[in-house]
CSV table of C-alpha atoms and ligand atoms in Angstrom, one decimal:
chain,number,residue,atom,x,y,z
A,1,MET,CA,-104.9,-79.8,-155.1
A,2,LEU,CA,-108.3,-79.3,-156.8
A,3,THR,CA,-111.1,-77.4,-155.0
A,4,ASP,CA,-114.5,-78.9,-154.3
A,5,LEU,CA,-116.0,-76.8,-157.2
A,6,GLN,CA,-113.3,-78.0,-159.6
A,7,LYS,CA,-114.0,-81.7,-158.6
A,8,GLU,CA,-117.7,-81.1,-159.0
A,9,ILE,CA,-117.1,-79.8,-162.5
A,10,LEU,CA,-115.0,-82.8,-163.4
A,11,ASP,CA,-117.8,-85.2,-162.2
A,12,LEU,CA,-120.4,-83.2,-164.2
A,13,LYS,CA,-118.1,-83.3,-167.2
A,14,ASP,CA,-118.1,-87.1,-167.1
A,15,GLU,CA,-121.8,-87.3,-166.5
A,16,LYS,CA,-122.5,-85.2,-169.5
A,17,ASN,CA,-119.9,-86.8,-171.7
A,18,ALA,CA,-118.4,-83.4,-172.2
A,19,ILE,CA,-115.0,-82.1,-173.2
A,20,LEU,CA,-113.6,-78.8,-171.8
A,21,LEU,CA,-111.4,-76.9,-174.3
A,22,ALA,CA,-109.6,-73.8,-173.0
A,23,HIS,CA,-107.3,-71.1,-174.5
A,24,ASN,CA,-103.9,-70.3,-172.9
A,25,TYR,CA,-105.3,-67.0,-171.6
A,26,GLN,CA,-107.8,-68.6,-169.3
A,27,PRO,CA,-107.4,-68.1,-165.6
A,28,GLY,CA,-105.4,-70.8,-163.7
A,29,GLU,CA,-108.4,-72.5,-162.0
A,30,ILE,CA,-109.9,-73.2,-165.5
A,31,GLN,CA,-106.5,-74.2,-167.0
A,32,GLU,CA,-106.2,-76.8,-164.2
A,33,ILE,CA,-109.4,-78.7,-165.2
A,34,ALA,CA,-109.3,-78.3,-169.0
A,35,ASP,CA,-109.1,-81.5,-171.1
A,36,PHE,CA,-107.1,-79.5,-173.6
A,37,LEU,CA,-105.3,-76.2,-173.3
A,38,GLY,CA,-103.8,-74.5,-176.3
A,39,ASP,CA,-103.3,-71.6,-178.7
A,40,SER,CA,-105.9,-70.9,-181.5
A,41,LEU,CA,-104.4,-73.3,-184.0
A,42,GLU,CA,-104.0,-76.1,-181.5
A,43,LEU,CA,-107.6,-75.6,-180.4
A,44,CYS,CA,-108.9,-75.6,-184.0
A,45,ILE,CA,-107.0,-78.9,-184.7
A,46,LYS,CA,-108.3,-80.4,-181.5
A,47,ALA,CA,-111.9,-79.3,-182.4
A,48,SER,CA,-111.5,-81.0,-185.8
A,49,GLU,CA,-110.7,-84.3,-184.0
A,50,ILE,CA,-113.5,-84.4,-181.4
A,51,GLU,CA,-115.5,-87.6,-182.0
A,52,ALA,CA,-117.1,-89.4,-179.1
A,53,LYS,CA,-118.2,-86.4,-176.9
A,54,ASP,CA,-121.7,-85.0,-176.7
A,55,LEU,CA,-121.0,-81.6,-175.4
A,56,VAL,CA,-118.1,-79.2,-175.9
A,57,VAL,CA,-117.5,-76.4,-173.3
A,58,PHE,CA,-115.3,-73.8,-174.9
A,59,CYS,CA,-113.5,-71.4,-172.5
A,60,GLY,CA,-112.2,-68.8,-174.9
A,61,VAL,CA,-113.6,-66.0,-177.0
A,62,ASP,CA,-116.5,-66.0,-179.5
A,63,PHE,CA,-114.5,-66.7,-182.7
A,64,MET,CA,-112.8,-69.7,-181.1
A,65,ALA,CA,-116.1,-71.3,-180.1
A,66,GLU,CA,-117.6,-70.5,-183.5
A,67,THR,CA,-114.7,-72.2,-185.3
A,68,ALA,CA,-115.3,-75.3,-183.1
A,69,TYR,CA,-119.0,-75.1,-184.2
A,70,ILE,CA,-118.1,-74.8,-187.9
A,71,LEU,CA,-116.0,-77.9,-187.6
A,72,ASN,CA,-118.7,-79.8,-185.5
A,73,PRO,CA,-122.1,-78.5,-186.6
A,74,ASN,CA,-123.8,-81.6,-185.2
A,75,LYS,CA,-122.4,-81.2,-181.7
A,76,LYS,CA,-123.6,-78.9,-178.9
A,77,ILE,CA,-120.9,-76.2,-178.4
A,78,VAL,CA,-121.4,-74.0,-175.3
A,79,ILE,CA,-119.5,-71.0,-174.0
A,80,PRO,CA,-119.7,-70.2,-170.2
A,81,ASP,CA,-120.2,-66.5,-170.8
A,82,ILE,CA,-121.8,-65.4,-174.1
A,83,GLU,CA,-120.3,-61.9,-173.8
A,84,ALA,CA,-116.8,-63.2,-174.3
A,85,GLU,CA,-116.0,-61.5,-177.6
A,86,CYS,CA,-112.7,-60.6,-179.2
A,87,PRO,CA,-112.9,-56.9,-180.1
A,88,MET,CA,-110.4,-57.3,-182.9
A,89,ALA,CA,-112.6,-59.8,-184.7
A,90,HIS,CA,-115.4,-57.2,-184.7
A,91,MET,CA,-113.1,-54.7,-186.5
A,92,LEU,CA,-113.7,-56.3,-190.0
A,93,SER,CA,-117.1,-56.9,-191.5
A,94,SER,CA,-117.9,-59.3,-194.3
A,95,ASP,CA,-118.9,-56.2,-196.4
A,96,GLU,CA,-115.4,-54.7,-196.0
A,97,VAL,CA,-113.9,-58.0,-197.2
A,98,LYS,CA,-116.3,-58.1,-200.2
A,99,GLU,CA,-115.4,-54.5,-201.1
A,100,SER,CA,-111.6,-55.3,-200.8
A,101,LYS,CA,-112.1,-58.3,-203.0
A,102,GLU,CA,-113.8,-56.2,-205.7
A,103,LYS,CA,-110.9,-53.7,-205.6
A,104,HIS,CA,-108.3,-56.5,-205.8
A,105,PRO,CA,-109.9,-59.3,-207.8
A,106,ASP,CA,-106.5,-61.0,-208.3
A,107,ALA,CA,-105.7,-61.3,-204.6
A,108,ALA,CA,-106.3,-64.2,-202.3
A,109,VAL,CA,-108.0,-63.5,-199.0
A,110,VAL,CA,-106.3,-64.7,-195.8
A,111,LEU,CA,-108.2,-64.0,-192.6
A,112,TYR,CA,-106.9,-64.3,-189.1
A,113,VAL,CA,-109.0,-66.8,-187.2
A,114,ASN,CA,-109.8,-63.8,-184.9
A,115,SER,CA,-112.5,-62.7,-187.3
A,116,LEU,CA,-116.3,-62.9,-187.6
A,117,VAL,CA,-117.9,-65.9,-189.0
A,118,ASP,CA,-119.5,-63.9,-191.8
A,119,ALA,CA,-116.1,-62.5,-192.8
A,120,LYS,CA,-114.6,-66.0,-192.7
A,121,ALA,CA,-117.2,-67.1,-195.2
A,122,GLU,CA,-115.5,-64.6,-197.7
A,123,ALA,CA,-112.0,-65.9,-197.1
A,124,ASP,CA,-110.0,-68.3,-199.2
A,125,ILE,CA,-108.1,-69.6,-196.1
A,126,LEU,CA,-107.7,-68.7,-192.5
A,127,CYS,CA,-104.5,-68.4,-190.5
A,128,THR,CA,-103.4,-68.0,-186.8
A,129,SER,CA,-100.4,-66.4,-185.4
A,130,ALA,CA,-98.7,-69.8,-185.4
A,131,ASN,CA,-99.0,-70.5,-189.1
A,132,ALA,CA,-99.6,-67.1,-190.9
A,133,LEU,CA,-96.4,-67.1,-193.0
A,134,LYS,CA,-96.8,-70.8,-193.9
A,135,ILE,CA,-100.4,-70.2,-195.0
A,136,VAL,CA,-99.5,-67.1,-197.1
A,137,GLU,CA,-96.6,-69.0,-198.7
A,138,SER,CA,-98.8,-72.0,-199.5
A,139,LEU,CA,-101.0,-69.9,-201.9
A,140,ASN,CA,-100.5,-69.5,-205.6
A,141,GLU,CA,-101.5,-65.8,-205.6
A,142,ASP,CA,-98.8,-63.1,-205.2
A,143,LYS,CA,-101.2,-60.6,-203.8
A,144,ILE,CA,-102.9,-61.2,-200.4
A,145,LEU,CA,-105.7,-59.4,-198.7
A,146,PHE,CA,-104.9,-60.0,-195.0
A,147,GLY,CA,-107.1,-59.0,-192.0
A,148,PRO,CA,-108.1,-58.0,-189.5
A,149,ASP,CA,-104.8,-57.6,-187.6
A,150,ASN,CA,-102.4,-55.1,-189.2
A,151,ASN,CA,-99.5,-56.1,-186.9
A,152,LEU,CA,-99.7,-59.7,-187.9
A,153,ALA,CA,-100.0,-58.6,-191.5
A,154,ASN,CA,-96.8,-56.6,-191.1
A,155,PHE,CA,-95.1,-59.5,-189.4
A,156,VAL,CA,-95.8,-61.7,-192.5
A,157,ALA,CA,-95.0,-58.9,-195.0
A,158,LYS,CA,-91.5,-58.6,-193.6
A,159,GLN,CA,-90.9,-62.3,-194.3
A,160,THR,CA,-92.4,-62.8,-197.7
A,161,ASN,CA,-92.0,-61.5,-201.2
A,162,LYS,CA,-95.7,-61.4,-201.7
A,163,GLU,CA,-97.7,-58.2,-201.6
A,164,ILE,CA,-99.7,-58.1,-198.3
A,165,ILE,CA,-102.6,-55.7,-198.3
A,166,PRO,CA,-103.9,-55.2,-194.7
A,167,ILE,CA,-107.6,-54.9,-194.1
A,168,PRO,CA,-109.2,-52.9,-192.5
A,169,ASP,CA,-106.9,-49.9,-191.9
A,170,GLY,CA,-106.1,-50.0,-188.1
A,171,GLY,CA,-107.2,-53.5,-187.2
A,172,HIS,CA,-105.5,-54.4,-183.9
A,173,CYS,CA,-105.6,-56.1,-180.5
A,174,TYR,CA,-106.0,-53.6,-177.7
A,175,ILE,CA,-104.0,-55.8,-175.3
A,176,HIS,CA,-100.9,-56.4,-177.4
A,177,THR,CA,-100.8,-52.8,-178.6
A,178,MET,CA,-100.5,-51.7,-175.0
A,179,PHE,CA,-96.8,-52.7,-175.2
A,180,HIS,CA,-94.3,-50.1,-176.4
A,181,LYS,CA,-90.6,-49.9,-177.1
A,182,GLY,CA,-90.0,-48.3,-173.7
A,183,ASP,CA,-91.4,-51.4,-172.0
A,184,THR,CA,-89.0,-53.7,-173.7
A,185,ALA,CA,-86.1,-51.4,-172.9
A,186,PHE,CA,-87.2,-51.2,-169.2
A,187,ALA,CA,-87.7,-55.0,-168.9
A,188,LYS,CA,-84.3,-55.7,-170.5
A,189,GLU,CA,-82.6,-53.4,-168.1
A,190,LYS,CA,-84.3,-55.0,-165.1
A,191,TYR,CA,-83.7,-58.6,-166.3
A,192,PRO,CA,-80.5,-58.4,-168.5
A,193,ASN,CA,-80.2,-62.2,-168.8
A,194,ALA,CA,-83.8,-62.7,-169.9
A,195,GLU,CA,-84.9,-63.3,-173.5
A,196,ILE,CA,-87.8,-61.1,-174.7
A,197,ILE,CA,-90.6,-63.1,-176.5
A,198,VAL,CA,-93.5,-61.2,-177.9
A,199,HIS,CA,-96.7,-62.0,-179.8
A,200,PRO,CA,-97.0,-61.0,-183.5
A,201,GLU,CA,-100.1,-58.9,-182.5
A,202,CYS,CA,-97.6,-56.4,-180.9
A,203,ASN,CA,-96.6,-53.2,-182.7
A,204,ASN,CA,-93.6,-53.4,-185.1
A,205,GLU,CA,-91.3,-51.4,-182.7
A,206,VAL,CA,-92.0,-54.0,-180.0
A,207,GLN,CA,-91.4,-56.9,-182.4
A,208,GLU,CA,-88.2,-55.3,-183.5
A,209,ASN,CA,-86.9,-55.1,-179.9
A,210,ALA,CA,-87.8,-58.7,-179.1
A,211,ASP,CA,-85.6,-61.8,-179.4
A,212,TYR,CA,-88.5,-63.9,-180.6
A,213,VAL,CA,-91.9,-63.2,-182.0
A,214,LEU,CA,-94.2,-66.2,-181.5
A,215,SER,CA,-97.8,-67.4,-181.0
A,216,THR,CA,-98.7,-68.4,-177.4
A,217,GLY,CA,-98.2,-72.1,-178.3
A,218,GLY,CA,-94.9,-71.2,-180.0
A,219,MET,CA,-93.8,-69.4,-176.8
A,220,ILE,CA,-94.5,-72.5,-174.7
A,221,ASN,CA,-92.5,-74.8,-177.0
A,222,HIS,CA,-89.7,-72.3,-177.2
A,223,VAL,CA,-89.1,-71.9,-173.5
A,224,LYS,CA,-89.4,-75.6,-172.9
A,225,GLU,CA,-86.5,-76.2,-175.4
A,226,SER,CA,-84.4,-73.1,-174.6
A,227,ASP,CA,-81.2,-73.4,-172.5
A,228,ASN,CA,-82.1,-70.0,-171.1
A,229,ASN,CA,-83.7,-69.7,-167.6
A,230,GLU,CA,-85.3,-66.3,-167.8
A,231,PHE,CA,-87.9,-64.9,-170.1
A,232,ILE,CA,-89.8,-61.6,-170.5
A,233,ILE,CA,-93.2,-62.5,-171.9
A,234,GLY,CA,-95.0,-60.0,-174.1
A,235,THR,CA,-98.5,-61.3,-174.3
A,236,GLU,CA,-101.7,-61.8,-172.1
A,237,ILE,CA,-100.8,-62.3,-168.5
A,238,ASP,CA,-102.3,-65.8,-168.0
A,239,LEU,CA,-99.9,-67.4,-170.4
A,240,ILE,CA,-97.4,-67.0,-167.6
A,241,THR,CA,-99.8,-68.9,-165.3
A,242,ARG,CA,-99.5,-71.8,-167.6
A,243,LEU,CA,-95.7,-71.4,-168.0
A,244,ASN,CA,-95.2,-71.3,-164.2
A,245,ARG,CA,-97.3,-74.4,-163.7
A,246,GLU,CA,-95.7,-76.5,-166.5
A,247,ILE,CA,-92.1,-75.2,-166.3
A,248,PRO,CA,-91.6,-74.3,-162.6
A,249,ASP,CA,-87.8,-74.3,-162.8
A,250,LYS,CA,-87.6,-71.3,-165.1
A,251,ASN,CA,-88.5,-67.6,-164.5
A,252,PHE,CA,-91.1,-65.7,-166.4
A,253,TYR,CA,-91.6,-61.9,-166.2
A,254,PRO,CA,-94.6,-60.1,-167.8
A,255,LEU,CA,-93.7,-57.3,-170.2
A,256,LEU,CA,-96.7,-55.5,-168.6
A,257,ASP,CA,-98.8,-56.6,-165.6
A,258,GLU,CA,-101.8,-54.8,-167.1
A,259,ALA,CA,-102.0,-57.0,-170.2
A,260,ILE,CA,-105.3,-58.7,-169.2
A,261,CYS,CA,-107.8,-59.6,-171.9
A,262,LYS,CA,-111.1,-58.7,-170.1
A,263,THR,CA,-113.4,-60.8,-172.2
A,264,MET,CA,-111.2,-63.9,-171.8
A,265,LYS,CA,-111.6,-63.5,-168.0
A,266,LEU,CA,-115.4,-63.4,-168.2
A,267,HIS,CA,-115.4,-67.2,-167.7
A,268,SER,CA,-115.3,-68.5,-164.2
A,269,LEU,CA,-115.6,-71.9,-162.5
A,270,GLU,CA,-119.2,-71.1,-161.5
A,271,LYS,CA,-120.1,-70.3,-165.1
A,272,VAL,CA,-118.4,-73.4,-166.4
A,273,LYS,CA,-120.5,-75.4,-163.9
A,274,ASN,CA,-123.6,-73.6,-165.1
A,275,SER,CA,-122.8,-74.3,-168.8
A,276,LEU,CA,-122.4,-78.0,-168.1
A,277,LEU,CA,-125.5,-78.3,-165.9
A,278,ASN,CA,-127.8,-76.2,-168.2
A,279,GLU,CA,-125.9,-76.8,-171.5
A,280,LYS,CA,-125.6,-73.0,-172.0
A,281,PHE,CA,-124.8,-70.7,-173.8
A,282,GLU,CA,-125.1,-72.6,-177.0
A,283,ILE,CA,-123.1,-71.4,-180.0
A,284,SER,CA,-124.8,-71.7,-183.4
A,285,VAL,CA,-124.0,-70.3,-186.8
A,286,PRO,CA,-126.5,-70.1,-189.7
A,287,GLU,CA,-126.1,-73.2,-191.9
A,288,ASP,CA,-125.2,-71.4,-195.1
A,289,VAL,CA,-122.5,-69.3,-193.4
A,290,SER,CA,-121.1,-72.3,-191.5
A,291,LYS,CA,-120.8,-74.3,-194.7
A,292,LYS,CA,-119.3,-71.4,-196.6
A,293,SER,CA,-116.6,-70.8,-193.9
A,294,LEU,CA,-115.8,-74.4,-193.4
A,295,ASN,CA,-113.8,-74.4,-196.6
A,296,ALA,CA,-111.4,-71.7,-195.3
A,297,VAL,CA,-111.1,-73.4,-191.8
A,298,GLN,CA,-110.4,-76.8,-193.2
A,299,ARG,CA,-108.0,-75.6,-195.8
A,300,MET,CA,-105.9,-74.0,-193.0
A,301,ILE,CA,-105.9,-77.2,-190.9
A,302,ASP,CA,-104.9,-79.2,-193.9
A,303,VAL,CA,-101.9,-76.8,-194.7
A,304,SER,CA,-100.9,-76.8,-191.0
A,305,LYS,CA,-100.8,-80.5,-190.2
B,401,13P,P1,-102.6,-67.5,-180.1
B,401,13P,O1,-103.2,-68.2,-181.2
B,401,13P,O2,-101.2,-67.2,-180.2
B,401,13P,O3,-103.0,-68.2,-178.8
B,401,13P,O4,-103.3,-66.0,-180.0
B,401,13P,C1,-104.7,-65.9,-179.8
B,401,13P,C2,-105.0,-64.5,-179.4
B,401,13P,O5,-106.2,-64.2,-179.3
B,401,13P,C3,-103.9,-63.6,-179.2
B,401,13P,O6,-104.4,-62.5,-178.6
B,402,SF4,FE1,-108.8,-60.7,-179.0
B,402,SF4,FE2,-106.6,-59.4,-178.1
B,402,SF4,FE3,-108.1,-60.8,-176.3
B,402,SF4,FE4,-106.6,-62.1,-178.1
B,402,SF4,S1,-105.9,-60.8,-176.4
B,402,SF4,S2,-108.7,-62.5,-177.6
B,402,SF4,S3,-106.8,-60.7,-179.9
B,402,SF4,S4,-108.7,-58.9,-177.5
């Protein structure tokens, strides 16, 4: 049952002709009132399809809201807490991308959607964890500059004949790199019948010890279709909140309880209400950068559909 505050937000949302988009890592109380809940790719595709709404409230981190803006420069896109940044996206600057391009002029540039908007403007195409291999394989070039996540780069490199050059050295997610080989061994011992599913942002040793390596959307689809009843989930903790709500007859165990993305949790119901009432905090991207990065975003969506 919804709380009074959740109902108030739903009424405000109607009044403002707003849509609430939320990432799978949002806390349960926000998941419950979102119009659309998804992984980064699903959210990009959804953002590219918004037509009738006046206001978009984005509960996720900065790069997700910015991508929604790039796709909808004439709409008002707001984020409930402006400090909600993805630290990994900030590990690669546009200058570093430019320098790498100069060093490897024959390479295509594939950037993870978890990147800064200025860096995206230097990319040929974006990718997410759901489509990275497909994106790389769709390109004519045999040499690929790939950033900023080194683990996703390695995940792709293991499955393609193309040369993958990770940029920058050491780009990573501080949440997914918390998991170690010992955690998978311990979880498997505790839950011997459970499948281990981890995110491609995890270290190679964790990926190698898992049964499946999937994006958050891929994890949801997999467990829905699986005959198995028990799963060890190696990603941010609130994905399990969604799994428990949508698939109550199966059992989900976190690989680590501490896997909490702090900036994803900066959003709260109070802040969502504030962002609807005061249309804050507005996301905007300089027009030239927005136009330049749209090409890479749209190209990814076209390849993925
Ligand atoms: P997904 O696209 O798999 O939801 O991943 C986004 C993310 O930030 C992972 O940490
Ligand atoms: Fe960024 Fe990692 Fe948080 Fe995802 S979980 S938003 S990659 S810090």
